[in-house]
Amino acid sequence: MTRLETLLIAVMAIWLLLTIVYQVFPRQLAPYTQRWDLFRWLPAYDLFAGTPRTLQLSFRDQLVDGSMTDWCAIEICSKHRWHHAIWHPEGRRLDVVGSLVDDLINIIENQSSSRSKEVSDRFVYLSILRFVLCLPRAERVTGRQFKIEQSEGYIATRPSKQLFCSRIHSYEAVCGS
Amino acid sequence: MRLFVDPEQALAWITRLVAIGVLLDTLELVYCRKQFDDEQLFAWRWLRRSRFFSARRLFPHVVDLLLDRPLLIPLILVRGVSAVLLIVLPQATSSSTVALALVFAISSLLNLRAAPYGVDTPSRFTIVIVGALLLRGGAPGSPILAQVCLWFIALQACISYATAGMVKLFNEGWRSGVGLFNVANASTLGMPLRLATLLARHEVIGRGLTWFTIAMECAFPLVLLLPTPFSFFFIAWGLLFHLTIASLLGLNRFFWAWIATYPAILYVTQR
């Protein structure tokens, strides 16, 4: 075996070993992989590990006269189509929005109420806000607010429960930045 | 039936299949290129404000140049052209090694760019396969390196299934047999309503399929140990499994990334 072969085999062996260690200790190693694995060369295989939650993102607008419109639900998943098995370009964007909504709820649920003000400073919150504010709007709208509700899914025995409601954000403050 | 007993043939097919996935990813990104516009969620000027980038000093001028829209779209297109080259000429040559290097480098940059929101699993898995093929391209005439590369890819696939199975085994929802119903019933995952209805009406089917999924995922590494006719059972299950999640969940890129490992698994099982 040449030196080059030995080197290349060693790289693959280390890569495989790190992959195994990362699957066994994902939480313990997460701070290190977040920091050092910039290109995400270490895969995470914990697919569909938890129980999926059905979270609904909705928004409503504030009009010039200060009144609010009705809540409008945002589709954060694409309706099932058989051709998505081959071609599903919008899936990635909707996946990201869905993950952001899920992450925001996890942050809210895992932090004490005394620190709740910080939520609106988080990148996750601001990204959802950016997404919501950039959706089409009428001319007489000055601000927008969003909320997140949880339901049991298609087949539900209980009504949806509101988990979070943002304050009203003006367009000039966020979309322009 | 003996498929992929020749390591070169197996590696060529892995290259071809993973390149199809990369090409599909490229076409989808180009189709949705407006999402990189300044006011959108994937705008570089927005992503660079995340803690992931703001807390690091990653050669800001270089990163800005590479990840902002003007150069990003041409880079994505270069990756697409490299993928086409790999589909047409998958054999280990200097040109395919250059194409693999371009796919690896540009995919890594795309992963870096997506990091603030989290990089999706197919993109991460594709990098692993392309990386292994690229390392193998470092000494294309080496038979031992070809075999190590095939083992590496086959083991990565087995680890992926086993991990996915084990984490389900540790989840109460999956263990109680309603895991599959929960996935089907979560309207945000995009499965058809009638599947949730079917699983709700026939609980036994739901429980059976849930446990079958867990058992097959956990037991998948046995594919490397069992004699050939039995190992084909796992391969057939894997194909059906990926076709099902592609068609029901719309996870089309998962299919190509994982199916690309099957020539390696078939090669190893027939050794």
Coordinates of C-alpha atoms in Angstrom, one line a residue:
Chain A
M1 CA 0.0 0.0 0.0
T2 CA 1.4 3.4 -0.9
R3 CA 1.5 6.4 1.5
L4 CA -1.2 8.1 -0.5
E5 CA -3.5 5.1 -0.2
T6 CA -2.8 4.8 3.6
L7 CA -3.6 8.5 4.0
L8 CA -6.9 8.3 2.0
I9 CA -8.0 5.2 3.9
A10 CA -7.1 6.9 7.2
V11 CA -9.3 9.9 6.3
M12 CA -12.3 7.6 5.5
A13 CA -11.7 5.6 8.7
I14 CA -11.7 8.8 10.8
W15 CA -14.8 10.1 9.0
L16 CA -16.6 6.9 9.7
L17 CA -15.5 6.8 13.3
L18 CA -16.6 10.4 13.9
T19 CA -20.0 9.6 12.2
I20 CA -20.5 6.7 14.6
V21 CA -19.5 8.7 17.7
Y22 CA -21.8 11.5 16.7
Q23 CA -24.8 9.2 16.3
V24 CA -24.2 7.7 19.8
F25 CA -23.6 11.0 21.6
P26 CA -25.5 13.6 19.5
R27 CA -26.4 16.0 22.3
Q28 CA -23.0 15.9 24.0
L29 CA -21.2 16.6 20.7
A30 CA -23.7 19.1 19.3
P31 CA -21.8 22.2 20.7
Y32 CA -18.6 21.0 19.0
T33 CA -20.2 20.1 15.7
Q34 CA -22.1 23.3 15.6
R35 CA -18.9 25.2 16.2
W36 CA -16.4 23.2 14.1
D37 CA -18.3 21.3 11.5
L38 CA -19.0 24.4 9.4
F39 CA -19.8 22.5 6.2
R40 CA -21.9 19.8 8.0
W41 CA -19.7 16.9 6.8
L42 CA -20.9 14.8 9.8
P43 CA -24.4 13.5 9.0
A44 CA -27.2 13.3 11.6
Y45 CA -29.3 10.2 11.1
D46 CA -32.0 10.7 13.8
L47 CA -34.8 10.9 11.2
F48 CA -38.4 11.3 12.5
A49 CA -37.1 10.6 16.0
G50 CA -39.7 12.6 17.8
T51 CA -43.5 12.9 17.6
P52 CA -44.2 15.5 14.9
R53 CA -46.3 18.4 16.0
T54 CA -48.8 20.1 13.8
L55 CA -48.1 23.8 14.2
Q56 CA -50.1 26.4 12.3
L57 CA -48.7 29.8 11.5
S58 CA -51.2 32.6 11.0
F59 CA -51.0 36.4 10.6
R60 CA -53.3 39.4 10.7
D61 CA -52.8 43.0 9.6
Q62 CA -53.3 46.3 11.3
L63 CA -55.0 48.9 9.1
V64 CA -54.3 52.6 8.9
D65 CA -57.3 53.3 11.2
G66 CA -55.8 50.9 13.9
S67 CA -58.3 48.1 13.3
M68 CA -57.2 44.5 12.8
T69 CA -58.1 42.1 10.0
D70 CA -59.1 38.5 10.6
W71 CA -56.4 35.9 11.1
C72 CA -55.1 34.3 7.9
A73 CA -53.5 30.9 8.0
I74 CA -50.2 30.4 6.1
E75 CA -49.6 27.2 4.3
I76 CA -46.3 26.0 5.7
C77 CA -46.4 22.7 3.9
S78 CA -47.3 21.9 0.3
K79 CA -50.4 19.9 -0.4
H80 CA -49.7 16.3 -1.2
R81 CA -49.1 15.8 -4.9
W82 CA -47.8 12.6 -6.4
H83 CA -45.3 14.4 -8.6
H84 CA -43.5 15.7 -5.5
A85 CA -41.8 12.3 -5.5
I86 CA -39.8 13.6 -8.5
W87 CA -40.0 17.3 -8.4
H88 CA -40.6 19.3 -5.3
P89 CA -38.7 22.7 -5.5
E90 CA -40.8 24.5 -2.9
G91 CA -40.3 21.8 -0.3
R92 CA -37.0 23.2 0.9
R93 CA -38.4 26.7 1.7
L94 CA -41.5 25.3 3.4
D95 CA -39.3 22.9 5.4
V96 CA -37.3 25.8 6.7
V97 CA -40.3 27.8 7.7
G98 CA -41.8 24.7 9.4
S99 CA -38.5 24.2 11.3
L100 CA -38.3 27.8 12.3
V101 CA -41.8 27.7 13.7
D102 CA -41.0 24.5 15.6
D103 CA -37.7 25.9 16.9
L104 CA -39.4 29.1 18.2
I105 CA -41.9 27.0 20.1
N106 CA -39.1 24.9 21.5
I107 CA -37.3 28.0 22.7
I108 CA -40.4 29.4 24.3
E109 CA -41.3 26.2 26.0
N110 CA -37.8 25.7 27.3
Q111 CA -37.1 29.1 28.8
S112 CA -38.4 30.7 31.9
S113 CA -41.1 33.4 31.6
S114 CA -38.8 36.0 33.1
R115 CA -36.6 35.8 30.0
S116 CA -39.5 35.8 27.5
K117 CA -38.6 39.3 26.2
E118 CA -35.5 37.9 24.6
V119 CA -37.6 35.7 22.2
S120 CA -38.2 38.7 19.9
D121 CA -34.5 39.3 19.6
R122 CA -33.7 35.8 18.4
F123 CA -32.8 35.1 14.8
V124 CA -35.5 32.4 14.6
Y125 CA -38.2 34.9 15.6
L126 CA -36.9 37.6 13.3
S127 CA -36.7 35.1 10.4
I128 CA -40.4 34.1 10.9
L129 CA -41.2 37.8 11.1
R130 CA -39.3 38.5 7.9
F131 CA -41.2 35.7 6.2
V132 CA -44.5 36.8 7.4
L133 CA -44.0 40.5 6.7
C134 CA -42.9 39.8 3.1
L135 CA -46.1 38.0 2.3
P136 CA -48.5 40.0 0.1
R137 CA -50.4 42.8 1.8
A138 CA -53.1 45.4 1.0
E139 CA -52.3 49.1 0.6
R140 CA -53.8 50.4 3.8
V141 CA -51.9 48.0 6.0
T142 CA -49.4 49.5 8.5
G143 CA -48.3 46.5 10.6
R144 CA -48.6 42.7 10.9
Q145 CA -48.8 40.3 13.8
F146 CA -48.3 36.5 13.7
K147 CA -49.4 33.6 16.0
I148 CA -48.6 30.0 16.2
E149 CA -51.2 27.4 17.1
Q150 CA -50.9 23.7 17.8
S151 CA -53.5 21.2 16.6
E152 CA -53.6 17.4 16.7
G153 CA -53.4 17.2 12.9
Y154 CA -55.9 16.0 10.3
I155 CA -57.9 13.9 12.8
A156 CA -58.3 16.1 15.9
T157 CA -60.4 15.5 19.0
R158 CA -59.6 18.9 20.6
P159 CA -59.6 22.4 19.1
S160 CA -56.3 24.1 18.3
K161 CA -54.4 25.7 21.1
Q162 CA -52.6 29.0 20.8
L163 CA -48.9 28.7 21.8
F164 CA -47.6 32.1 20.8
C165 CA -48.7 35.5 19.6
S166 CA -46.3 38.2 18.5
R167 CA -46.7 41.9 19.0
I168 CA -47.7 44.0 16.1
H169 CA -44.7 44.9 13.9
S170 CA -44.6 47.8 11.5
Y171 CA -43.3 47.3 8.0
E172 CA -40.8 50.1 8.0
A173 CA -39.0 48.6 11.1
V174 CA -38.3 45.2 9.7
C175 CA -38.7 44.9 5.9
G176 CA -36.5 47.8 5.3
S177 CA -33.6 46.4 7.3
Chain B
M1 CA -28.5 -12.9 -9.8
R2 CA -25.1 -11.1 -9.2
L3 CA -25.2 -7.3 -9.5
F4 CA -22.3 -5.0 -8.8
V5 CA -19.7 -7.7 -8.1
D6 CA -17.1 -5.5 -10.0
P7 CA -16.0 -2.7 -7.7
E8 CA -15.5 -0.3 -10.6
Q9 CA -19.0 -0.9 -11.9
A10 CA -20.5 -0.4 -8.4
L11 CA -18.5 2.8 -7.9
A12 CA -19.6 4.1 -11.3
W13 CA -23.3 3.5 -10.4
I14 CA -22.9 5.2 -7.1
T15 CA -21.4 8.1 -8.8
R16 CA -24.2 8.2 -11.4
L17 CA -27.0 7.9 -8.8
V18 CA -25.6 10.5 -6.4
A19 CA -25.0 12.8 -9.4
I20 CA -28.7 12.5 -10.4
G21 CA -29.6 13.7 -6.9
V22 CA -27.2 16.6 -7.1
L23 CA -28.6 17.6 -10.5
L24 CA -32.1 17.5 -9.2
D25 CA -31.1 19.6 -6.2
T26 CA -29.4 22.1 -8.6
L27 CA -32.5 22.3 -10.8
E28 CA -34.8 22.9 -7.8
L29 CA -32.5 25.6 -6.5
V30 CA -32.3 27.4 -9.9
Y31 CA -36.1 27.1 -10.3
C32 CA -36.5 28.8 -6.9
R33 CA -33.7 31.3 -7.4
K34 CA -35.9 34.2 -6.3
Q35 CA -35.7 32.9 -2.7
F36 CA -32.1 34.3 -2.7
D37 CA -33.4 37.8 -3.4
D38 CA -32.5 40.5 -0.9
E39 CA -36.0 40.7 0.8
Q40 CA -36.4 36.9 1.0
L41 CA -35.7 34.4 3.8
F42 CA -32.6 32.9 2.0
A43 CA -31.0 36.3 1.2
W44 CA -27.3 36.4 2.1
R45 CA -27.6 39.8 3.7
W46 CA -30.2 38.2 6.1
L47 CA -28.4 34.9 6.8
R48 CA -25.1 36.7 7.6
R49 CA -26.9 38.5 10.5
S50 CA -27.5 35.1 12.2
R51 CA -25.3 34.2 15.2
F52 CA -23.8 31.4 13.2
F53 CA -22.0 33.9 10.9
S54 CA -21.9 37.0 13.1
A55 CA -20.1 35.1 15.9
R56 CA -17.4 33.8 13.5
R57 CA -14.7 35.5 11.5
L58 CA -14.9 33.4 8.4
F59 CA -12.8 35.5 5.9
P60 CA -15.8 37.8 5.5
H61 CA -14.9 39.2 2.1
V62 CA -14.4 35.7 0.6
V63 CA -17.6 34.4 2.2
D64 CA -19.6 37.5 1.1
L65 CA -18.3 37.0 -2.5
L66 CA -19.0 33.3 -2.7
L67 CA -22.4 33.2 -0.9
D68 CA -24.1 36.3 -2.1
R69 CA -26.5 36.0 -5.1
P70 CA -24.3 37.3 -8.0
L71 CA -21.8 34.4 -7.7
L72 CA -24.0 31.9 -5.9
I73 CA -26.2 31.1 -8.9
P74 CA -23.2 30.6 -11.3
L75 CA -21.7 28.3 -8.6
I76 CA -24.9 26.3 -8.4
L77 CA -24.9 26.0 -12.2
V78 CA -21.3 24.8 -12.2
R79 CA -22.3 22.1 -9.7
G80 CA -25.2 21.1 -12.1
V81 CA -22.8 20.9 -15.1
S82 CA -20.4 18.8 -13.0
A83 CA -23.3 16.5 -12.0
V84 CA -24.2 16.0 -15.7
L85 CA -20.6 15.1 -16.5
L86 CA -20.6 12.6 -13.7
I87 CA -23.9 11.0 -15.0
V88 CA -22.4 10.7 -18.5
L89 CA -18.8 9.7 -17.4
P90 CA -19.0 8.1 -14.0
Q91 CA -15.8 6.1 -14.3
A92 CA -12.8 7.2 -12.3
T93 CA -10.8 9.6 -14.5
S94 CA -9.1 12.9 -13.9
S95 CA -12.1 14.7 -15.4
S96 CA -14.6 12.9 -13.1
T97 CA -12.3 13.6 -10.1
V98 CA -12.4 17.4 -11.0
A99 CA -16.2 17.2 -11.3
L100 CA -16.5 15.4 -7.9
A101 CA -14.2 18.0 -6.3
L102 CA -16.4 20.8 -7.7
V103 CA -19.6 19.1 -6.5
F104 CA -18.0 18.5 -3.1
A105 CA -16.7 22.1 -2.7
I106 CA -19.9 23.8 -3.9
S107 CA -22.2 21.5 -1.9
S108 CA -20.1 22.3 1.2
L109 CA -20.5 26.0 0.5
L110 CA -24.3 25.6 0.2
N111 CA -24.3 23.7 3.5
L112 CA -22.4 26.5 5.1
R113 CA -24.9 29.0 3.7
A114 CA -27.9 27.0 5.0
A115 CA -26.3 26.4 8.4
P116 CA -28.2 29.2 10.3
Y117 CA -31.5 27.4 9.5
G118 CA -30.1 23.8 9.7
V119 CA -28.9 21.7 6.8
D120 CA -31.3 19.1 5.6
T121 CA -30.3 15.4 5.8
P122 CA -30.1 14.6 2.1
S123 CA -27.6 17.4 1.6
R124 CA -25.5 16.2 4.5
F125 CA -25.6 12.6 3.3
T126 CA -24.8 13.5 -0.3
I127 CA -21.6 15.3 0.9
V128 CA -20.6 12.1 2.7
I129 CA -21.0 9.9 -0.5
V130 CA -19.4 12.5 -2.8
G131 CA -16.6 13.0 -0.3
A132 CA -15.8 9.2 -0.3
L133 CA -15.9 9.1 -4.1
L134 CA -13.5 12.1 -4.2
L135 CA -11.1 10.5 -1.7
R136 CA -11.2 7.4 -3.9
G137 CA -10.4 9.6 -6.9
G138 CA -7.2 10.6 -5.2
A139 CA -5.8 7.2 -6.3
P140 CA -8.1 6.0 -9.0
G141 CA -6.1 2.9 -10.0
S142 CA -6.0 1.5 -6.4
P143 CA -8.1 -1.6 -6.0
I144 CA -7.8 -1.5 -2.2
L145 CA -9.0 2.1 -2.1
A146 CA -12.0 1.2 -4.3
Q147 CA -13.0 -1.5 -1.8
V148 CA -12.5 0.7 1.2
C149 CA -14.6 3.3 -0.4
L150 CA -17.4 0.8 -1.1
W151 CA -17.3 -0.4 2.5
F152 CA -17.3 3.1 3.8
I153 CA -20.5 4.0 1.8
A154 CA -22.2 0.7 2.7
L155 CA -21.4 1.2 6.4
Q156 CA -22.7 4.8 6.3
A157 CA -26.0 3.6 4.9
C158 CA -26.2 0.9 7.5
I159 CA -25.4 3.4 10.3
S160 CA -28.1 5.7 9.0
Y161 CA -30.9 3.1 9.0
A162 CA -29.8 1.7 12.4
T163 CA -29.6 5.1 14.0
A164 CA -33.1 6.1 12.6
G165 CA -34.5 2.8 14.0
M166 CA -32.8 3.1 17.4
V167 CA -34.0 6.7 18.0
K168 CA -37.6 5.5 17.2
L169 CA -37.2 2.7 19.6
F170 CA -36.3 5.2 22.4
N171 CA -39.4 7.3 21.5
E172 CA -42.6 6.5 23.4
G173 CA -44.9 7.4 20.5
W174 CA -43.1 5.0 18.2
R175 CA -42.8 2.3 20.8
S176 CA -46.5 2.4 21.6
G177 CA -47.2 1.7 17.9
V178 CA -48.7 5.1 16.9
G179 CA -45.5 6.5 15.4
L180 CA -46.6 6.1 11.8
F181 CA -50.1 7.4 12.5
N182 CA -48.5 10.5 14.1
V183 CA -46.5 11.2 11.0
A184 CA -49.4 10.6 8.7
N185 CA -51.7 12.7 10.9
A186 CA -49.3 15.7 11.1
S187 CA -50.8 17.8 8.4
T188 CA -47.7 19.9 8.2
L189 CA -45.7 17.0 6.9
G190 CA -47.8 16.9 3.8
M191 CA -49.0 13.3 3.7
P192 CA -52.4 12.7 2.2
L193 CA -55.4 12.9 4.6
R194 CA -56.7 9.5 3.5
L195 CA -53.6 7.7 4.9
A196 CA -54.2 9.2 8.3
T197 CA -57.9 8.1 8.1
L198 CA -56.9 4.6 7.0
L199 CA -54.4 4.2 9.9
A200 CA -56.9 5.6 12.4
R201 CA -59.6 3.2 11.2
H202 CA -57.3 0.2 11.2
E203 CA -55.1 0.5 14.2
V204 CA -53.6 -2.9 13.9
I205 CA -52.2 -2.0 10.4
G206 CA -50.8 1.2 11.9
R207 CA -49.1 -0.6 14.8
G208 CA -47.9 -3.4 12.5
L209 CA -46.3 -1.0 10.0
T210 CA -44.8 1.1 12.8
W211 CA -43.1 -1.9 14.3
F212 CA -42.1 -3.2 10.9
T213 CA -40.4 0.1 10.1
I214 CA -38.5 0.1 13.5
A215 CA -37.5 -3.5 13.1
M216 CA -36.3 -3.2 9.5
E217 CA -34.3 0.0 10.3
C218 CA -32.7 -1.5 13.4
A219 CA -31.9 -4.8 11.6
F220 CA -30.7 -3.2 8.3
P221 CA -26.9 -3.7 9.1
L222 CA -27.6 -7.5 8.9
V223 CA -27.7 -6.9 5.2
L224 CA -23.9 -7.0 5.3
L225 CA -23.8 -10.4 7.1
L226 CA -26.6 -12.4 5.6
P227 CA -26.1 -14.6 2.5
T228 CA -27.2 -13.1 -0.8
P229 CA -30.8 -14.2 -1.2
F230 CA -31.7 -12.9 2.3
S231 CA -29.8 -9.6 1.9
F232 CA -32.0 -8.9 -1.2
F233 CA -34.9 -8.8 1.2
F234 CA -33.4 -5.7 2.9
I235 CA -32.6 -4.1 -0.5
A236 CA -36.1 -4.6 -1.7
W237 CA -37.5 -3.2 1.6
G238 CA -35.2 -0.2 1.3
L239 CA -36.3 0.6 -2.3
L240 CA -39.9 0.4 -1.3
F241 CA -39.3 2.4 1.8
H242 CA -37.7 5.3 -0.1
L243 CA -40.2 5.2 -2.9
T244 CA -43.0 5.4 -0.3
I245 CA -41.5 8.4 1.6
A246 CA -40.7 10.1 -1.7
S247 CA -44.3 9.8 -2.9
L248 CA -46.1 10.3 0.4
L249 CA -43.9 13.0 2.0
G250 CA -42.5 14.5 -1.1
L251 CA -38.9 13.9 0.1
N252 CA -37.6 13.3 -3.4
R253 CA -33.9 14.0 -2.6
F254 CA -33.8 11.4 0.1
F255 CA -34.5 8.8 -2.6
W256 CA -31.4 9.5 -4.7
A257 CA -29.0 10.0 -1.8
W258 CA -29.9 6.7 -0.2
I259 CA -30.4 4.6 -3.3
A260 CA -26.9 5.7 -4.4
T261 CA -25.5 3.6 -1.6
Y262 CA -27.2 0.4 -2.7
P263 CA -24.5 -0.6 -5.3
A264 CA -22.0 -0.4 -2.4
I265 CA -24.2 -2.6 -0.2
L266 CA -24.8 -5.1 -3.0
Y267 CA -21.1 -5.3 -3.6
V268 CA -20.3 -5.8 0.0
T269 CA -23.0 -8.4 0.5
Q270 CA -21.7 -10.5 -2.4
R271 CA -18.1 -10.6 -1.2

